[in-house]
Coordinates of C-alpha atoms in Angstrom, one line a residue:
X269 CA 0.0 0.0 0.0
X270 CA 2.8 2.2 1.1
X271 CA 4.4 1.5 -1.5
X272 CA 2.1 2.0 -3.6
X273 CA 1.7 5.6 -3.1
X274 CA 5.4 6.6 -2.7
X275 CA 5.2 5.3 -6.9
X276 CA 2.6 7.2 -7.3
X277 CA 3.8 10.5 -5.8
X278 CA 7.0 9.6 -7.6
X279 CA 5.2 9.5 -11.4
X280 CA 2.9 12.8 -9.9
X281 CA 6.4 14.7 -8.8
X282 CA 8.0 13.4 -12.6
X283 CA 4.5 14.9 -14.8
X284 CA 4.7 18.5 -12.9
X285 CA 8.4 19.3 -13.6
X286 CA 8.2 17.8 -17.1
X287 CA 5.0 20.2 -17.3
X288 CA 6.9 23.2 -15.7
X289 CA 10.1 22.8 -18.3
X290 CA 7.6 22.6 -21.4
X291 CA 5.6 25.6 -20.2
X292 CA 7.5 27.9 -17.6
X293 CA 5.6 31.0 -19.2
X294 CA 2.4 29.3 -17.9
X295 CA 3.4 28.0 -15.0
X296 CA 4.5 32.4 -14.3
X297 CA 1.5 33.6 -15.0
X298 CA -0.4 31.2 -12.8
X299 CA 1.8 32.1 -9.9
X300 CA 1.8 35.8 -10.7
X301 CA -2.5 35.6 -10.8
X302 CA -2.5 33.7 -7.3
X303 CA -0.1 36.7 -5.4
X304 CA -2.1 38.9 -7.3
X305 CA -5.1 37.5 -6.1
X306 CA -4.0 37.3 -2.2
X307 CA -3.1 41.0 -2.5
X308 CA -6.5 42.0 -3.2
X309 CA -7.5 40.0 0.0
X310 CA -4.9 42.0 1.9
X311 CA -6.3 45.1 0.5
X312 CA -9.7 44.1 1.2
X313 CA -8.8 42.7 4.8
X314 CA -6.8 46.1 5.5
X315 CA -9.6 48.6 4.3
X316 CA -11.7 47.3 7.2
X317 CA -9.5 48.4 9.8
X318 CA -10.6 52.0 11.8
X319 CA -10.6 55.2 10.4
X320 CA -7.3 57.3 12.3
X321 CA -9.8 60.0 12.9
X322 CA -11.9 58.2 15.1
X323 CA -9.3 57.7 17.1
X324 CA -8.6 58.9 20.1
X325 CA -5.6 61.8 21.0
X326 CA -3.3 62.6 23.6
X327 CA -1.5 65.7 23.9
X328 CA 1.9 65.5 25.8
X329 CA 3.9 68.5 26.7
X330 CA 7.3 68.3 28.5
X331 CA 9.4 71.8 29.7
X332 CA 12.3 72.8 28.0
X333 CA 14.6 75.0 30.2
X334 CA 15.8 77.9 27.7
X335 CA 19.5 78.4 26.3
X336 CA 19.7 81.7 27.3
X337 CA 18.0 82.2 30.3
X338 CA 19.0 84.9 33.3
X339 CA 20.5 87.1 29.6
X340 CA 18.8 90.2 28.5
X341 CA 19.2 90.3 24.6
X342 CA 20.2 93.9 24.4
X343 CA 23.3 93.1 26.3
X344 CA 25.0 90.9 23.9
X345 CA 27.9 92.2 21.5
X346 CA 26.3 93.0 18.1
X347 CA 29.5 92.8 15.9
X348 CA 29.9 96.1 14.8
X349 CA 31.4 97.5 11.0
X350 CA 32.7 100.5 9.5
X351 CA 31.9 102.6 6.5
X352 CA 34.2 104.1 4.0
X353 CA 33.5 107.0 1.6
X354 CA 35.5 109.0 -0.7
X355 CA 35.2 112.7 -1.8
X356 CA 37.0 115.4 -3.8
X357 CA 37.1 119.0 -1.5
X358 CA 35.5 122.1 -2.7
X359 CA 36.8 125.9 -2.2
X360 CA 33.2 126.6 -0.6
X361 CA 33.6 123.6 1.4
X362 CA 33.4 123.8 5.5
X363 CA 34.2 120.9 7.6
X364 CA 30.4 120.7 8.1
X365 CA 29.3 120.6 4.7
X366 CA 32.4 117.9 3.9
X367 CA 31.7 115.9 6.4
X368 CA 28.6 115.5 5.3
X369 CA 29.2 114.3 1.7
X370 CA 31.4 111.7 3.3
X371 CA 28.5 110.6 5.4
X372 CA 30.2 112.0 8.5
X373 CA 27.7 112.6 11.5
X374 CA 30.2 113.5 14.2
X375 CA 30.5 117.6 15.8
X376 CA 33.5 117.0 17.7
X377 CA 35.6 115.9 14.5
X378 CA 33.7 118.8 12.3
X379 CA 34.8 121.4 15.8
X380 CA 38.6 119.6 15.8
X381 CA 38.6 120.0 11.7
X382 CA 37.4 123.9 12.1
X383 CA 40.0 124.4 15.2
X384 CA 43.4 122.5 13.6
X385 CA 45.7 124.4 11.9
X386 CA 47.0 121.2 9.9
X387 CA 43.9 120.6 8.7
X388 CA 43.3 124.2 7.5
X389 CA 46.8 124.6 5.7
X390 CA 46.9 121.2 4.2
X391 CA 43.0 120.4 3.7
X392 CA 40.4 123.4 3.6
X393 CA 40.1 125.5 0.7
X394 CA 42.6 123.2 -1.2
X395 CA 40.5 122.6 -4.5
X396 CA 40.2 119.2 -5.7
X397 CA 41.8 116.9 -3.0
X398 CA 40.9 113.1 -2.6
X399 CA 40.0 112.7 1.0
X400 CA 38.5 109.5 2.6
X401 CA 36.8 109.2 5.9
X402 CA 36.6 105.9 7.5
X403 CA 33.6 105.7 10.5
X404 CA 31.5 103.6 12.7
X405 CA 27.9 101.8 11.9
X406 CA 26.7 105.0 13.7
X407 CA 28.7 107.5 11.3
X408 CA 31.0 108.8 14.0
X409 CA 34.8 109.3 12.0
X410 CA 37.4 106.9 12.8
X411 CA 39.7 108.2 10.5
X412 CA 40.3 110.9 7.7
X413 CA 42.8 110.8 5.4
X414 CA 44.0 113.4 2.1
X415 CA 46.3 112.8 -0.5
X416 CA 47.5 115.2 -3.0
X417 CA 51.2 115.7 -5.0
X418 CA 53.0 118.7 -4.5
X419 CA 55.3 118.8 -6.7
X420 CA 57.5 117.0 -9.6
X421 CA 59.9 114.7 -6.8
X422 CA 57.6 111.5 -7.3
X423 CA 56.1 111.6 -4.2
X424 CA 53.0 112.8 -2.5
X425 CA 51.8 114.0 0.8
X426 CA 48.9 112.3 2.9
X427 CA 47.4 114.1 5.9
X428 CA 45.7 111.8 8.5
X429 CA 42.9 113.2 11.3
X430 CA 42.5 109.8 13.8
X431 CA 40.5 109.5 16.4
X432 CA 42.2 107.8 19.1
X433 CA 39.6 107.7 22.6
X434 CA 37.5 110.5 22.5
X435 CA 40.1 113.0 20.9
X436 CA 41.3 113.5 18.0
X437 CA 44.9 114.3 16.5
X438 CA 46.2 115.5 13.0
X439 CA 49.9 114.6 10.9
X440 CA 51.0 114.6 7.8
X441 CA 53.1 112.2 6.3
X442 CA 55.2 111.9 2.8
X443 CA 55.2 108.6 0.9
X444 CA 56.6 107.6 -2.5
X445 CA 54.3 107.7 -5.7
X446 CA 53.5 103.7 -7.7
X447 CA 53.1 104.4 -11.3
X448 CA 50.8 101.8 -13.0
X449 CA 49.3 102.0 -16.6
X450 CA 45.3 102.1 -17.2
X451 CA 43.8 101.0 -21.2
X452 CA 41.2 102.8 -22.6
X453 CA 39.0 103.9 -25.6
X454 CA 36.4 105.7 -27.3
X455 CA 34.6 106.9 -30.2
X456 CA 33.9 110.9 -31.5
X457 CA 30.5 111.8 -31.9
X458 CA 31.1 115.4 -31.4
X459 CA 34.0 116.7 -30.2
X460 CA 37.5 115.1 -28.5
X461 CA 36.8 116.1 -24.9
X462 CA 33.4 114.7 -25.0
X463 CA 34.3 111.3 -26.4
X464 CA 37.0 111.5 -23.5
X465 CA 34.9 112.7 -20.8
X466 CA 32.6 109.9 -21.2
X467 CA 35.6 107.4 -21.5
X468 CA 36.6 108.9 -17.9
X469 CA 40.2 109.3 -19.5
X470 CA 41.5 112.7 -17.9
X471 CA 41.9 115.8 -19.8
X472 CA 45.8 115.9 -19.6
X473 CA 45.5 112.9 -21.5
X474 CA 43.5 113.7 -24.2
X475 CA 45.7 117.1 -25.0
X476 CA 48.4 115.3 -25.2
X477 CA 46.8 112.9 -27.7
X478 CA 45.7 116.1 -29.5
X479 CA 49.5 116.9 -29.6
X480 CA 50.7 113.9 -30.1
X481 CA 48.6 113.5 -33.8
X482 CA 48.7 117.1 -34.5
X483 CA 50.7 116.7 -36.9
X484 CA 48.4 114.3 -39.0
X485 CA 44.7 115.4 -38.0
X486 CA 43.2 118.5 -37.3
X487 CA 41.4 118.2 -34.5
X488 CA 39.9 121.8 -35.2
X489 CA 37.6 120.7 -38.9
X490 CA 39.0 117.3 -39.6
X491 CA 37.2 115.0 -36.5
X492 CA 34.6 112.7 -38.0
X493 CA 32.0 111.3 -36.1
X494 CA 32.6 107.4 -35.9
X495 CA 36.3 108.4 -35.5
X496 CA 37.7 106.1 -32.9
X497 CA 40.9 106.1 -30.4
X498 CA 42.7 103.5 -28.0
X499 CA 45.4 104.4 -25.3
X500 CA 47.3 103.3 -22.7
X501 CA 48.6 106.1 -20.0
X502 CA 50.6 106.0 -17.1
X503 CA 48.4 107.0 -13.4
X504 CA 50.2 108.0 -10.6
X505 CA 49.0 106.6 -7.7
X506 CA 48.9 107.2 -3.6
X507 CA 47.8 104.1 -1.3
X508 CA 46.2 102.4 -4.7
X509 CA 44.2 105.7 -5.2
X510 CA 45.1 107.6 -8.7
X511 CA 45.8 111.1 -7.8
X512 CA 47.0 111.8 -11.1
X513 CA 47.7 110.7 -15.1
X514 CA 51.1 110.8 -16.6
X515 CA 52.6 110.3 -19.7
X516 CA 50.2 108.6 -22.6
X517 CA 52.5 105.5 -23.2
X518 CA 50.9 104.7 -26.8
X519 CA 48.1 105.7 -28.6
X520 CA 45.7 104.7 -32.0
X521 CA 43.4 107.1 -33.6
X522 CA 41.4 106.3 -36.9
X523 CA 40.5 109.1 -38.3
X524 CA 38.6 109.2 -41.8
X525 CA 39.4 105.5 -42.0
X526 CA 42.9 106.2 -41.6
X527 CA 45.0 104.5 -38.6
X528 CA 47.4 106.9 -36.8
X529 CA 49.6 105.0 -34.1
X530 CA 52.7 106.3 -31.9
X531 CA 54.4 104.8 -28.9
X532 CA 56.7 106.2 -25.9
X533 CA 60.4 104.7 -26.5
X534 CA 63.2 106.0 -24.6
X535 CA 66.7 104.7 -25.9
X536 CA 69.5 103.3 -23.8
X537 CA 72.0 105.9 -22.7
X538 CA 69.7 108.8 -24.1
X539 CA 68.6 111.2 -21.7
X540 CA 64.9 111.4 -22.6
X541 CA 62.4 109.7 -24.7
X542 CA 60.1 110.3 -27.8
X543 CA 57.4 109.4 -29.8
X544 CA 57.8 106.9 -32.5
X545 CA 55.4 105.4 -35.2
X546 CA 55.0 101.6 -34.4
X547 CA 57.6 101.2 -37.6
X548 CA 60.2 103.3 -35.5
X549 CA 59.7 106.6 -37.2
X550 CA 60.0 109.2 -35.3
X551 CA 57.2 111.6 -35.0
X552 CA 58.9 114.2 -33.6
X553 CA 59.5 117.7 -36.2
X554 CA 61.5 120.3 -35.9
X555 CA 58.6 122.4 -34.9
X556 CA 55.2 121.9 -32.7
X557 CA 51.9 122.7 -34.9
X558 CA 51.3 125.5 -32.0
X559 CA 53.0 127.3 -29.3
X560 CA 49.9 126.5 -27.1
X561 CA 48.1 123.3 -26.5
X562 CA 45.0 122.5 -28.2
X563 CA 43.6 126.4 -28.4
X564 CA 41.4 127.9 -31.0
X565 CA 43.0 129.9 -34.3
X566 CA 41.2 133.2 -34.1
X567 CA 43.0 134.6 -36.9
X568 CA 45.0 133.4 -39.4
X569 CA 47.9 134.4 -41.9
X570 CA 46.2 136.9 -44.4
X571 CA 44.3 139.8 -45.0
X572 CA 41.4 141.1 -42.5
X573 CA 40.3 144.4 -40.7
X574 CA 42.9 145.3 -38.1
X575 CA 40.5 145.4 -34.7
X576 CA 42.6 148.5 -33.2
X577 CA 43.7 150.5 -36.1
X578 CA 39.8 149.6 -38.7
X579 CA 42.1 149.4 -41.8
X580 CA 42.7 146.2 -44.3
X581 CA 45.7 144.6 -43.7
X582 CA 47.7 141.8 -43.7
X583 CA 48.0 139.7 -40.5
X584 CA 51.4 138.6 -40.2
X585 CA 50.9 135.6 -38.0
X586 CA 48.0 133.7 -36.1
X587 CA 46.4 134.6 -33.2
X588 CA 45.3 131.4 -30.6
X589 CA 42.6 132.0 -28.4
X590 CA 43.6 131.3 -25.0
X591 CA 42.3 132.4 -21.5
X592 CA 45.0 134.2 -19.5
X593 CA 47.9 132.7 -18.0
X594 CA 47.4 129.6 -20.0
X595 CA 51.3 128.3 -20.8
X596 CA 53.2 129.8 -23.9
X597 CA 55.7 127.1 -24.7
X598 CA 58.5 127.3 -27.6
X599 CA 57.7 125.5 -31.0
X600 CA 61.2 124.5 -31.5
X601 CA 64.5 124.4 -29.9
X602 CA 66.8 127.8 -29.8
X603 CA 68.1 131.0 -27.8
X604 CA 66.3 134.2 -26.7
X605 CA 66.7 136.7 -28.8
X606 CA 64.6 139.1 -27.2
X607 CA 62.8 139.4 -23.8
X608 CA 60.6 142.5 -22.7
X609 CA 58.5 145.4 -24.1
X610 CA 58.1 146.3 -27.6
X611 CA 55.8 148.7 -29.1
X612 CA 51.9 146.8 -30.0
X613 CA 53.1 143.7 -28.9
X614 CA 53.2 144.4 -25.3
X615 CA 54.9 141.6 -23.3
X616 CA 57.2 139.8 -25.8
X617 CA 59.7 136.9 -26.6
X618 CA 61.7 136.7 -29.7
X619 CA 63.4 132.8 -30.1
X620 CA 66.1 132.6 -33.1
X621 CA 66.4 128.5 -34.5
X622 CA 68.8 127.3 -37.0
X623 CA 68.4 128.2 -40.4
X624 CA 67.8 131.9 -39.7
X625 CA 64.6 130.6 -38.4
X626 CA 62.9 133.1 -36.0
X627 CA 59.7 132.5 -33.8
X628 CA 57.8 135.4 -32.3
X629 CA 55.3 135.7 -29.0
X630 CA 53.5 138.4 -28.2
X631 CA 50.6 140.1 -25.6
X632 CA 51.9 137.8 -22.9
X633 CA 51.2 138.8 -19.6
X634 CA 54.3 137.5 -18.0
X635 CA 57.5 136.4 -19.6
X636 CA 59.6 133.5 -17.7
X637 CA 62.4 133.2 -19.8
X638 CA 65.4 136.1 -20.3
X639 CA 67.9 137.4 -22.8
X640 CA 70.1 134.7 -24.6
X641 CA 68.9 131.7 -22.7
X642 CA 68.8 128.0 -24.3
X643 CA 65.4 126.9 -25.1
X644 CA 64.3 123.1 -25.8
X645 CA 61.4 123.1 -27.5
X646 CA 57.9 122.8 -25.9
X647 CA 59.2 124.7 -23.1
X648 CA 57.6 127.4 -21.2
X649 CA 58.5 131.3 -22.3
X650 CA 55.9 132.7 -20.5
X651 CA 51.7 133.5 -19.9
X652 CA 48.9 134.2 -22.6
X653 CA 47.6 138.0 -21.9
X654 CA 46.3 141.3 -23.3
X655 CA 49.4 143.9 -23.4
X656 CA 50.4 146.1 -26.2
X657 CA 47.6 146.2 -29.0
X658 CA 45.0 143.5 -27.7
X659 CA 41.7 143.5 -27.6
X660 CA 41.7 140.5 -25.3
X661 CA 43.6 138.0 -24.3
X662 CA 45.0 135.6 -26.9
X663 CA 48.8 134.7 -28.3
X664 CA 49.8 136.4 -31.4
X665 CA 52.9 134.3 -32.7
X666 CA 54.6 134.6 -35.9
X667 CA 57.1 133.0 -37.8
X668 CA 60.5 134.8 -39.8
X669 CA 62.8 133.4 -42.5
X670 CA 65.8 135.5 -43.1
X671 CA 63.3 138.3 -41.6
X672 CA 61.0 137.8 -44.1
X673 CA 57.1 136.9 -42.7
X674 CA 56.1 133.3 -43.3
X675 CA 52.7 131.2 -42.3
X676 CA 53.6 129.1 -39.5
X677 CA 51.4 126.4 -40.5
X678 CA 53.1 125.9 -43.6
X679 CA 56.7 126.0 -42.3
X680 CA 55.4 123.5 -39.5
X681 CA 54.3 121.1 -42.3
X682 CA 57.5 121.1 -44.2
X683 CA 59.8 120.8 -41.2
X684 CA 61.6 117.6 -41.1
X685 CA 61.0 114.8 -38.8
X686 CA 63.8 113.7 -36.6
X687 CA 65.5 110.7 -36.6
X688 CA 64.1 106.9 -36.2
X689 CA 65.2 104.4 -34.1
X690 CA 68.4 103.6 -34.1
X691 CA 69.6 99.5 -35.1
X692 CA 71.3 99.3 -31.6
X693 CA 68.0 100.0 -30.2
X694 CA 65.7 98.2 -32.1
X695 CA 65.4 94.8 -30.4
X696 CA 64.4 96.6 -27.5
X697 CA 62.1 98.8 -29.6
X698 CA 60.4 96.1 -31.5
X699 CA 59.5 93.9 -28.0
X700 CA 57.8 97.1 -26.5
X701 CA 56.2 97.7 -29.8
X702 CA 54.5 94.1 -29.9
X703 CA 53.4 94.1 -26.4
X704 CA 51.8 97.9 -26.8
X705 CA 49.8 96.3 -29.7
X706 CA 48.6 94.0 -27.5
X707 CA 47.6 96.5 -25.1
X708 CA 45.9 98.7 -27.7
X709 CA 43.8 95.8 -29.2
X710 CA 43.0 95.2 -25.5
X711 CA 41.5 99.1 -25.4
X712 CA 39.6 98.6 -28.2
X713 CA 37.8 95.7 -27.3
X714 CA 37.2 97.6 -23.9
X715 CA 35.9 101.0 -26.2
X716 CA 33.4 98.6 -28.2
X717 CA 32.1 96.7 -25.2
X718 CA 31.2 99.4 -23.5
X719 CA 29.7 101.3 -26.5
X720 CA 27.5 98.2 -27.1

């Protein structure tokens, strides 16, 4: 009997895995449909069970003893900060009124600034003098400092008002000038000084620009709007603060479609520098285009209605606009011929060149050079004015070969350019040349992202 059945469980055991090998997909599907099918039961035995809002609820509470207990918030350090401002002093200023542009709220540093002689030599009334003013979250001053260059020695001087406790003391100290170099760019849409203003390139720099391309554009009637430039100038800095611009190290300017370039090269062993093409020309001539920097012609070499005398004439030079006291420099190098008085032209200086080449200055109101002293040109003879036969101030100037009256403009054209650079320094030449292109691209790109 036993036996019987352990056959026939055998033969039962034998039919179902010969079933599962000939139809496993089956055989899945089964088994898939029977846990599907005790799910449902789950589900149906679980949604049965009692609704959680029927339930009932305990709240439970336990004390928590606070962090900062027996402490009054108001007497815990607030971390405090300070506030920096810069400014540029006024003449009308009064330690008041320039305290308060720095955001100064503080009467016993406006009463110490009013009191201290240091401060009133070195600080009020001085027009145009960074100061900065360091102070607390509640805009009492810390510390005041201004910085200004006195002269030509590459230094400047920076006076400092600290307070130190509740009082207050004043020095001044002397510290060497950093020169660094600053790119920039613009384009004309109406006149030079505009284009530069709203480049924020300083107006030193843009005369000498103006100089510096005299010689190939008039910035008087030849500008075109769309006319671009790119420069790199020297700033001479105090504490990391430009106080002032220095020399324009090289300069582009495309005028009419036409590309204009000159760089700042100083040879070994000579004793100053020059401007030079990017070739190595120079572009130094004989003679500047005008004894004063970038003034207006108000009359030029010909014929016209004398303003004293009301009789047609000839005008024997040209007359530059000027206010008075601007600079009268020499247009070439040479000796005083004559310094002083002389009939119309009131104040004036006579400078003989080579070639029986003699320059004339007239109406100035002061004269600094004398008799028979070496001039280099570009340097200072003396002030625009109104002496002798002038109806306002101006500089009449005139030019002389073999005593014979010429037009200046004309004998400035035709003067000859000095010499390039020489072989011995052209290696040197050529390696500042390439990197000052770089430099100049690097402008331009600055000019057109910020005109776009």
């Amino acid at each position: 009997m036993i036996h019987g059945l352990t056959t026939a469980s055998a033969a039962l055991l034998d039919r179902l895995s010969h079933s599962i090998q000939q139809h496993p997909k089956h055989i899945t599907a089964a088994v898939a449909a029977l846990l599907l099918t005790g799910g449902g039961g789950a589900f149906a035995v679980a949604s049965f069970a009692p609704d959680p809002a029927d339930m009932p609820v305990r709240m439970v509470s336990y004390p928590v003893e606070s962090l900062a207990e027996n402490l009054v918030l108001g007497q815990l350090d607030a971390p405090g900060f300070s506030l920096f401002r810069s400014e540029q002093v006024r003449s009308s200023d009064t330690p008041e009124s320039l305290l308060q542009r720095l955001g100064v709220a503080d009467p016993a540093a406006a009463a110490f600034l009013r009191g201290d002689n240091t401060v009133r030599q070195n600080m009020l009334g001085r027009t145009g003098r960074v100061v900065s003013a360091e102070t607390t979250d509640d805009h009492r001053l810390v510390r005041l400092t201004a910085r200004w260059v006195p002269d030509d020695s590459g230094n400047f001087r920076r006076l400092i008002v600290e307070r130190t406790g509740e009082k207050f003391g004043a020095r001044v100290e002397t510290a060497k000038l950093t020169t660094n170099s600053r790119l920039a760019g613009g384009v004309i849409n109406s006149s030079l000084f505009a284009a530069t203003d709203a480049s924020n390139i300083p107006d030193a720099v843009a005369v000498q620009m103006a100089e510096l391309f005299s010689g190939n554009i008039d910035f008087r009637r030849s500008l075109r709007k769309g006319d671009r430039f790119s420069v790199v100038y020297e700033t001479l800095e105090a504490d990391g603060e430009p106080l002032s611009s220095g020399r324009v190290l090289s300069a582009e300017f495309v005028n009419n479609s036409k590309t204009h370039q000159a760089i700042w090269f100083q040879e070994s062993g000579a004793s100053k520098g020059a401007y030079y093409t990017l070739d190595g020309e120079s572009m130094r001539r004989a003679y500047l285009t005008s004894p004063v920097e970038f003034s207006r012609v108000t009359s030029g070499f010909k014929m016209r209605m004398h303003p004293i005398l009301k009789t047609w004439r000839a005008h024997l030079g040209t007359d530059f606009a000027a206010p008075t006291g601007t600079p009268v420099r020499t247009v070439g190098d040479g000796v005083v011929e004559f310094s002083g008085v002389q009939n119309g032209f009131g104040n004036v200086v006579f400078v003989k060149h080579r070639n029986q080449h003699v320059t004339v200055y007239a109406h100035l109101s002061r004269i600094d050079v004398r008799q028979g002293q070496s001039v280099e040109q570009g340097q200072t003879l003396g002030a625009v004015g109104s002496t002798g036969w002038a109806t306002g101030p101006h500089l009449h100037f005139e030019f002389r070969v073999n005593g014979q009256h010429q037009d200046p403009q004309t004998i400035v054209a035709a003067s000859e350019a000095a010499a390039p650079v020489s072989a011995a320094g052209r290696p040197a030449f050529e390696r500042l040349a390439s990197n000052m292109r770089i430099q100049l691209s690097a402008a331009a790109l600055i000019e057109q992202a910020s005109a776009d």
